Amino acid sequence: MSVSQAFIRGIPKAELHLHIEGSLEPELMFSLGKQNKVDIPFKSVEEVRAAYAFSNLQDFLDIYYQGANVLQTEQDFQALALAYFERLHADGGVHAEIFFDPETHTDRGLPFSVAIEGLLAGMSEAQMKYGVTSKLIMCFLRHLDEESSFRTLKAAEPYLDRITGVGLDSSEKGHPPSKFARVFKAAKERGLKIVAHAGEEGPPEYVQEALDILQVDRIDHGNRALEDAALVQRLVNDGMTLTVCPLSNLKLCVVHDLKDHPMKRMLQLGLKATCNSDDPAYFGGYVGDNYIRTAAAVGLDRNDIVTLAKNSFTGSFLDKASIGRHLAAVDSFVAAI
Ligand code: HPA
Ligand code: ZN
């Protein structure tokens, strides 16, 4: 039996893989560009959307870093975050652990404080307005060198009580997790949680390195782990959360048809998969659309949806009591249907 859209949107859920810069909708890009006098190489919102045809990760990243140039002030980052949380709330999202890329902003001359102060303000505002809680994860850009991530970790020092974890994103191929072994060790010593993009385009060995060398608490994506049966078994045995992003995988040609997406297979194998939007303004859907379109394409049933929602809480960095409350809310939602 197919699951209703109302069930999918209504079930309480958390989002664990969301790049806040990737939630910049073309309309906001244009209005901020105008306000901040930053040129955008497009004439209209329609032209921007038409440019979002990517054949791989790098194609997307080139446009995504360009889009981020319109973000100039704390207020811009606050507005960006609030717009995202409004969408999350509309999709039944009650908690999010959002990524931001400090180097994307500091490398174009913004002080470290601008992005983080604005995002923290947006996160507080969202909690007041929508009751949505959130945590912040700072990602290092893996196409840059490890010295740059060390500088970023140092710049983050005054904010470490408001940063939950560190992650690793950007161009995966040719930039293995081992390139960042020292900075992740330093981050771990500071009590930060560890996540890393691995196995999106990169080979299963990068997932292995993320586990062995970075000692991650979650794997972001992880699709290509499926090519290695022993690795899958290890991920299952460890109860390792994978933050899977189906519409992202489709747009970046990790899969060529959503019907070929491995989400159902991951759940059948006992992998702790979650469903997320990655960069929703670029990939054609927020978290609710990711659940709905994937459910229709690969035949997720009601139990699968409940599993994904529960995994999003048990895989989160919330404290035990909060996780317990969210799981009880999922059970009450299901019982009331
Ligand atoms: N992969 C790697 N880096 C990213 C992504 C992604 O999907 N989105 C934003 N930065
Ligand atoms: Zn991502």
GROMACS .gro file of C-alpha atoms and ligand atoms in nm:
model
  348
    1MET     CA    1   0.000   0.000   0.000
    2SER     CA    2   0.140   0.337  -0.091
    3VAL     CA    3   0.185   0.589   0.189
    4SER     CA    4  -0.013   0.913   0.178
    5GLN     CA    5   0.164   1.245   0.135
    6ALA     CA    6  -0.018   1.369   0.448
    7PHE     CA    7   0.137   1.084   0.651
    8ILE     CA    8   0.484   1.158   0.515
    9ARG     CA    9   0.464   1.533   0.569
   10GLY     CA   10   0.298   1.496   0.908
   11ILE     CA   11   0.530   1.245   1.071
   12PRO     CA   12   0.776   1.421   1.306
   13LYS     CA   13   1.125   1.410   1.160
   14ALA     CA   14   1.472   1.561   1.184
   15GLU     CA   15   1.696   1.666   0.899
   16LEU     CA   16   2.062   1.569   0.941
   17HIS     CA   17   2.214   1.662   0.603
   18LEU     CA   18   2.145   2.015   0.494
   19HIS     CA   19   2.393   2.273   0.366
   20ILE     CA   20   2.239   2.605   0.464
   21GLU     CA   21   2.407   2.777   0.166
   22GLY     CA   22   2.227   2.518  -0.049
   23SER     CA   23   1.889   2.644   0.071
   24LEU     CA   24   1.942   2.980  -0.102
   25GLU     CA   25   1.640   3.007  -0.333
   26PRO     CA   26   1.689   3.204  -0.659
   27GLU     CA   27   1.439   3.470  -0.541
   28LEU     CA   28   1.644   3.542  -0.228
   29MET     CA   29   1.965   3.524  -0.435
   30PHE     CA   30   1.831   3.799  -0.659
   31SER     CA   31   1.701   4.023  -0.381
   32LEU     CA   32   2.026   3.995  -0.181
   33GLY     CA   33   2.233   4.046  -0.497
   34LYS     CA   34   2.048   4.368  -0.568
   35GLN     CA   35   2.060   4.491  -0.210
   36ASN     CA   36   2.432   4.412  -0.168
   37LYS     CA   37   2.529   4.517  -0.521
   38VAL     CA   38   2.669   4.175  -0.604
   39ASP     CA   39   2.641   4.077  -0.970
   40ILE     CA   40   2.468   3.750  -1.054
   41PRO     CA   41   2.547   3.609  -1.399
   42PHE     CA   42   2.174   3.548  -1.469
   43LYS     CA   43   1.895   3.778  -1.585
   44SER     CA   44   1.600   3.614  -1.416
   45VAL     CA   45   1.493   3.359  -1.159
   46GLU     CA   46   1.386   3.134  -1.450
   47GLU     CA   47   1.734   3.160  -1.602
   48VAL     CA   48   1.889   3.061  -1.268
   49ARG     CA   49   1.663   2.755  -1.240
   50ALA     CA   50   1.742   2.656  -1.599
   51ALA     CA   51   2.114   2.661  -1.512
   52TYR     CA   52   2.058   2.395  -1.246
   53ALA     CA   53   2.123   2.103  -1.477
   54PHE     CA   54   2.427   1.925  -1.339
   55SER     CA   55   2.613   1.621  -1.461
   56ASN     CA   56   2.823   1.572  -1.149
   57LEU     CA   57   2.914   1.717  -0.810
   58GLN     CA   58   3.171   1.966  -0.944
   59ASP     CA   59   2.920   2.116  -1.192
   60PHE     CA   60   2.692   2.193  -0.901
   61LEU     CA   61   2.965   2.320  -0.667
   62ASP     CA   62   3.080   2.580  -0.924
   63ILE     CA   63   2.733   2.738  -0.927
   64TYR     CA   64   2.673   2.689  -0.554
   65TYR     CA   65   2.990   2.878  -0.449
   66GLN     CA   66   2.901   3.159  -0.692
   67GLY     CA   67   2.549   3.187  -0.543
   68ALA     CA   68   2.691   3.222  -0.191
   69ASN     CA   69   2.861   3.552  -0.290
   70VAL     CA   70   2.534   3.741  -0.237
   71LEU     CA   71   2.548   3.660   0.136
   72GLN     CA   72   2.722   3.959   0.289
   73THR     CA   73   2.578   4.048   0.630
   74GLU     CA   74   2.464   3.873   0.947
   75GLN     CA   75   2.107   3.966   0.851
   76ASP     CA   76   2.148   3.786   0.517
   77PHE     CA   77   2.254   3.465   0.692
   78GLN     CA   78   1.974   3.503   0.945
   79ALA     CA   79   1.715   3.544   0.667
   80LEU     CA   80   1.859   3.243   0.484
   81ALA     CA   81   1.832   3.024   0.794
   82LEU     CA   82   1.482   3.141   0.883
   83ALA     CA   83   1.355   3.071   0.530
   84TYR     CA   84   1.492   2.716   0.556
   85PHE     CA   85   1.334   2.650   0.896
   86GLU     CA   86   0.996   2.772   0.771
   87ARG     CA   87   1.012   2.507   0.495
   88LEU     CA   88   1.131   2.242   0.739
   89HIS     CA   89   0.842   2.318   0.974
   90ALA     CA   90   0.593   2.291   0.686
   91ASP     CA   91   0.735   1.941   0.616
   92GLY     CA   92   0.688   1.815   0.973
   93GLY     CA   93   1.052   1.881   1.062
   94VAL     CA   94   1.107   1.947   1.432
   95HIS     CA   95   1.489   1.941   1.447
   96ALA     CA   96   1.778   2.001   1.207
   97GLU     CA   97   2.157   1.972   1.223
   98ILE     CA   98   2.270   2.215   0.958
   99PHE     CA   99   2.605   2.247   0.782
  100PHE     CA  100   2.777   2.568   0.693
  101ASP     CA  101   3.103   2.621   0.503
  102PRO     CA  102   3.305   2.896   0.678
  103GLU     CA  103   3.583   2.897   0.415
  104THR     CA  104   3.333   2.982   0.139
  105HIS     CA  105   3.280   3.310   0.322
  106THR     CA  106   3.614   3.386   0.486
  107ASP     CA  107   3.798   3.326   0.156
  108ARG     CA  108   3.599   3.613   0.000
  109GLY     CA  109   3.682   3.846   0.285
  110LEU     CA  110   3.395   3.809   0.533
  111PRO     CA  111   3.499   3.777   0.897
  112PHE     CA  112   3.426   3.431   1.047
  113SER     CA  113   3.178   3.596   1.285
  114VAL     CA  114   2.938   3.718   1.013
  115ALA     CA  115   2.810   3.381   0.891
  116ILE     CA  116   2.799   3.215   1.231
  117GLU     CA  117   2.638   3.505   1.420
  118GLY     CA  118   2.370   3.536   1.150
  119LEU     CA  119   2.300   3.162   1.143
  120LEU     CA  120   2.281   3.137   1.524
  121ALA     CA  121   2.034   3.429   1.525
  122GLY     CA  122   1.821   3.254   1.258
  123MET     CA  123   1.831   2.929   1.457
  124SER     CA  124   1.708   3.105   1.775
  125GLU     CA  125   1.439   3.289   1.583
  126ALA     CA  126   1.318   2.961   1.429
  127GLN     CA  127   1.297   2.799   1.770
  128MET     CA  128   1.080   3.085   1.896
  129LYS     CA  129   0.864   3.106   1.584
  130TYR     CA  130   0.822   2.739   1.491
  131GLY     CA  131   0.945   2.544   1.795
  132VAL     CA  132   1.211   2.384   1.571
  133THR     CA  133   1.541   2.302   1.744
  134SER     CA  134   1.874   2.293   1.563
  135LYS     CA  135   2.246   2.235   1.588
  136LEU     CA  136   2.531   2.372   1.381
  137ILE     CA  137   2.801   2.167   1.206
  138MET     CA  138   3.098   2.347   1.053
  139CYS     CA  139   3.232   2.183   0.737
  140PHE     CA  140   3.585   2.202   0.598
  141LEU     CA  141   3.616   2.231   0.221
  142ARG     CA  142   3.815   1.926   0.113
  143HIS     CA  143   3.943   2.082  -0.212
  144LEU     CA  144   4.145   2.323   0.007
  145ASP     CA  145   4.447   2.216   0.208
  146GLU     CA  146   4.447   2.103   0.570
  147GLU     CA  147   4.614   2.429   0.678
  148SER     CA  148   4.298   2.612   0.573
  149SER     CA  149   4.084   2.384   0.792
  150PHE     CA  150   4.322   2.441   1.084
  151ARG     CA  151   4.281   2.818   1.038
  152THR     CA  152   3.904   2.768   1.035
  153LEU     CA  153   3.912   2.559   1.353
  154LYS     CA  154   4.115   2.834   1.518
  155ALA     CA  155   3.873   3.105   1.402
  156ALA     CA  156   3.589   2.897   1.547
  157GLU     CA  157   3.749   2.885   1.894
  158PRO     CA  158   3.523   3.157   2.050
  159TYR     CA  159   3.214   2.972   1.922
  160LEU     CA  160   3.297   2.613   2.012
  161ASP     CA  161   3.021   2.600   2.274
  162ARG     CA  162   2.769   2.671   1.994
  163ILE     CA  163   2.916   2.438   1.731
  164THR     CA  164   2.817   2.072   1.769
  165GLY     CA  165   3.045   1.915   1.516
  166VAL     CA  166   3.273   1.936   1.217
  167GLY     CA  167   3.217   1.788   0.872
  168LEU     CA  168   3.393   1.747   0.540
  169ASP     CA  169   3.236   1.851   0.210
  170SER     CA  170   3.301   1.983  -0.143
  171SER     CA  171   3.481   1.795  -0.425
  172GLU     CA  172   3.522   1.438  -0.304
  173LYS     CA  173   3.729   1.262  -0.570
  174GLY     CA  174   4.102   1.304  -0.516
  175HIS     CA  175   4.045   1.448  -0.166
  176PRO     CA  176   4.023   1.147   0.067
  177PRO     CA  177   3.938   1.178   0.438
  178SER     CA  178   4.301   1.090   0.524
  179LYS     CA  179   4.405   1.433   0.389
  180PHE     CA  180   4.234   1.582   0.698
  181ALA     CA  181   4.345   1.330   0.964
  182ARG     CA  182   4.520   1.587   1.185
  183VAL     CA  183   4.252   1.855   1.189
  184PHE     CA  184   3.976   1.604   1.266
  185LYS     CA  185   4.189   1.466   1.552
  186ALA     CA  186   4.221   1.821   1.686
  187ALA     CA  187   3.845   1.873   1.651
  188LYS     CA  188   3.772   1.548   1.835
  189GLU     CA  189   4.006   1.653   2.117
  190ARG     CA  190   3.793   1.967   2.151
  191GLY     CA  191   3.485   1.751   2.207
  192LEU     CA  192   3.328   1.811   1.867
  193LYS     CA  193   3.120   1.547   1.690
  194ILE     CA  194   3.263   1.421   1.362
  195VAL     CA  195   3.084   1.369   1.030
  196ALA     CA  196   3.216   1.346   0.674
  197HIS     CA  197   3.079   1.322   0.324
  198ALA     CA  198   3.202   0.988   0.190
  199GLY     CA  199   3.095   0.752  -0.085
  200GLU     CA  200   2.887   1.009  -0.273
  201GLU     CA  201   3.120   1.002  -0.575
  202GLY     CA  202   3.427   0.867  -0.399
  203PRO     CA  203   3.500   0.493  -0.360
  204PRO     CA  204   3.414   0.267  -0.064
  205GLU     CA  205   3.773   0.315   0.061
  206TYR     CA  206   3.683   0.677   0.147
  207VAL     CA  207   3.399   0.551   0.369
  208GLN     CA  208   3.648   0.314   0.532
  209GLU     CA  209   3.891   0.602   0.590
  210ALA     CA  210   3.615   0.819   0.738
  211LEU     CA  211   3.547   0.539   0.990
  212ASP     CA  212   3.906   0.439   1.066
  213ILE     CA  213   4.095   0.766   1.042
  214LEU     CA  214   3.841   1.042   1.114
  215GLN     CA  215   3.639   0.819   1.352
  216VAL     CA  216   3.313   0.965   1.234
  217ASP     CA  217   2.988   0.964   1.427
  218ARG     CA  218   2.788   0.968   1.100
  219ILE     CA  219   2.857   0.918   0.730
  220ASP     CA  220   2.707   1.177   0.494
  221HIS     CA  221   2.574   0.998   0.182
  222GLY     CA  222   2.760   0.663   0.193
  223ASN     CA  223   2.598   0.528  -0.126
  224ARG     CA  224   2.911   0.366  -0.262
  225ALA     CA  225   2.963   0.164   0.058
  226LEU     CA  226   2.710  -0.072  -0.105
  227GLU     CA  227   2.985  -0.187  -0.342
  228ASP     CA  228   3.166  -0.356  -0.051
  229ALA     CA  229   2.971  -0.625   0.136
  230ALA     CA  230   3.213  -0.637   0.431
  231LEU     CA  231   3.188  -0.260   0.471
  232VAL     CA  232   2.808  -0.278   0.466
  233GLN     CA  233   2.820  -0.541   0.739
  234ARG     CA  234   3.048  -0.320   0.947
  235LEU     CA  235   2.814  -0.020   0.908
  236VAL     CA  236   2.517  -0.237   1.006
  237ASN     CA  237   2.699  -0.385   1.307
  238ASP     CA  238   2.812  -0.040   1.423
  239GLY     CA  239   2.461   0.107   1.379
  240MET     CA  240   2.629   0.384   1.180
  241THR     CA  241   2.388   0.650   1.059
  242LEU     CA  242   2.398   0.735   0.689
  243THR     CA  243   2.253   1.072   0.590
  244VAL     CA  244   2.120   0.981   0.246
  245CYS     CA  245   1.997   1.247   0.002
  246PRO     CA  246   1.790   1.095  -0.282
  247LEU     CA  247   1.704   1.406  -0.489
  248SER     CA  248   2.063   1.525  -0.460
  249ASN     CA  249   2.178   1.183  -0.586
  250LEU     CA  250   1.942   1.219  -0.883
  251LYS     CA  251   2.045   1.577  -0.971
  252LEU     CA  252   2.419   1.500  -0.942
  253CYS     CA  253   2.383   1.177  -1.144
  254VAL     CA  254   2.487   0.948  -0.858
  255VAL     CA  255   2.175   0.763  -0.972
  256HIS     CA  256   2.026   0.812  -1.319
  257ASP     CA  257   1.666   0.738  -1.225
  258LEU     CA  258   1.507   0.771  -0.881
  259LYS     CA  259   1.370   0.416  -0.932
  260ASP     CA  260   1.734   0.299  -0.909
  261HIS     CA  261   1.791   0.475  -0.578
  262PRO     CA  262   1.929   0.238  -0.310
  263MET     CA  263   1.720   0.372  -0.019
  264LYS     CA  264   1.492   0.068   0.000
  265ARG     CA  265   1.789  -0.167  -0.032
  266MET     CA  266   1.976   0.017   0.243
  267LEU     CA  267   1.682  -0.033   0.479
  268GLN     CA  268   1.646  -0.400   0.382
  269LEU     CA  269   2.017  -0.452   0.453
  270GLY     CA  270   1.965  -0.310   0.802
  271LEU     CA  271   2.163   0.008   0.737
  272LYS     CA  272   2.061   0.303   0.952
  273ALA     CA  273   1.964   0.532   0.665
  274THR     CA  274   1.799   0.872   0.699
  275CYS     CA  275   1.634   1.085   0.430
  276ASN     CA  276   1.757   1.440   0.371
  277SER     CA  277   1.759   1.723   0.117
  278ASP     CA  278   2.132   1.827   0.099
  279ASP     CA  279   2.092   2.149  -0.107
  280PRO     CA  280   1.716   2.180  -0.157
  281ALA     CA  281   1.716   2.508  -0.352
  282TYR     CA  282   1.939   2.345  -0.615
  283PHE     CA  283   1.809   1.988  -0.617
  284GLY     CA  284   1.435   2.042  -0.652
  285GLY     CA  285   1.291   1.957  -0.314
  286TYR     CA  286   1.300   1.997   0.063
  287VAL     CA  287   1.297   1.707   0.307
  288GLY     CA  288   0.925   1.626   0.258
  289ASP     CA  289   0.968   1.600  -0.119
  290ASN     CA  290   1.270   1.374  -0.070
  291TYR     CA  291   1.059   1.132   0.137
  292ILE     CA  292   0.755   1.154  -0.095
  293ARG     CA  293   0.933   1.114  -0.428
  294THR     CA  294   1.162   0.838  -0.300
  295ALA     CA  295   0.869   0.651  -0.146
  296ALA     CA  296   0.686   0.661  -0.480
  297ALA     CA  297   0.994   0.567  -0.685
  298VAL     CA  298   1.128   0.273  -0.482
  299GLY     CA  299   0.814   0.165  -0.298
  300LEU     CA  300   0.880   0.270   0.061
  301ASP     CA  301   0.593   0.152   0.280
  302ARG     CA  302   0.461   0.298   0.602
  303ASN     CA  303   0.708   0.097   0.813
  304ASP     CA  304   0.996   0.230   0.605
  305ILE     CA  305   0.880   0.589   0.657
  306VAL     CA  306   0.852   0.533   1.032
  307THR     CA  307   1.200   0.376   1.034
  308LEU     CA  308   1.347   0.674   0.844
  309ALA     CA  309   1.180   0.921   1.082
  310LYS     CA  310   1.300   0.731   1.390
  311ASN     CA  311   1.652   0.695   1.247
  312SER     CA  312   1.662   1.073   1.202
  313PHE     CA  313   1.624   1.115   1.578
  314THR     CA  314   1.837   0.824   1.700
  315GLY     CA  315   2.109   0.935   1.456
  316SER     CA  316   2.094   1.295   1.575
  317PHE     CA  317   2.325   1.463   1.825
  318LEU     CA  318   2.036   1.541   2.060
  319ASP     CA  319   2.057   1.423   2.421
  320LYS     CA  320   1.893   1.090   2.516
  321ALA     CA  321   1.588   1.246   2.682
  322SER     CA  322   1.509   1.462   2.377
  323ILE     CA  323   1.551   1.163   2.145
  324GLY     CA  324   1.311   0.966   2.366
  325ARG     CA  325   1.052   1.244   2.349
  326HIS     CA  326   1.076   1.264   1.969
  327LEU     CA  327   1.045   0.885   1.932
  328ALA     CA  328   0.735   0.891   2.153
  329ALA     CA  329   0.593   1.169   1.933
  330VAL     CA  330   0.647   0.952   1.624
  331ASP     CA  331   0.467   0.662   1.795
  332SER     CA  332   0.176   0.889   1.897
  333PHE     CA  333   0.150   1.024   1.542
  334VAL     CA  334   0.134   0.672   1.399
  335ALA     CA  335  -0.116   0.554   1.664
  336ALA     CA  336  -0.346   0.848   1.591
  337ILE     CA  337  -0.372   0.771   1.217
  338HPA     N1  338   2.855   1.707  -0.167
  338HPA     C1  339   2.971   1.763  -0.133
  338HPA     N2  340   2.981   1.889  -0.096
  338HPA     C2  341   2.871   1.964  -0.091
  338HPA     C3  342   2.749   1.911  -0.126
  338HPA     C4  343   2.740   1.775  -0.164
  338HPA     O1  344   2.633   1.719  -0.198
  338HPA     N3  345   2.659   2.012  -0.111
  338HPA     C5  346   2.726   2.120  -0.069
  338HPA     N4  347   2.856   2.092  -0.057
  339ZN      ZN  348   2.601   1.733   0.135
   0.00000   0.00000   0.00000
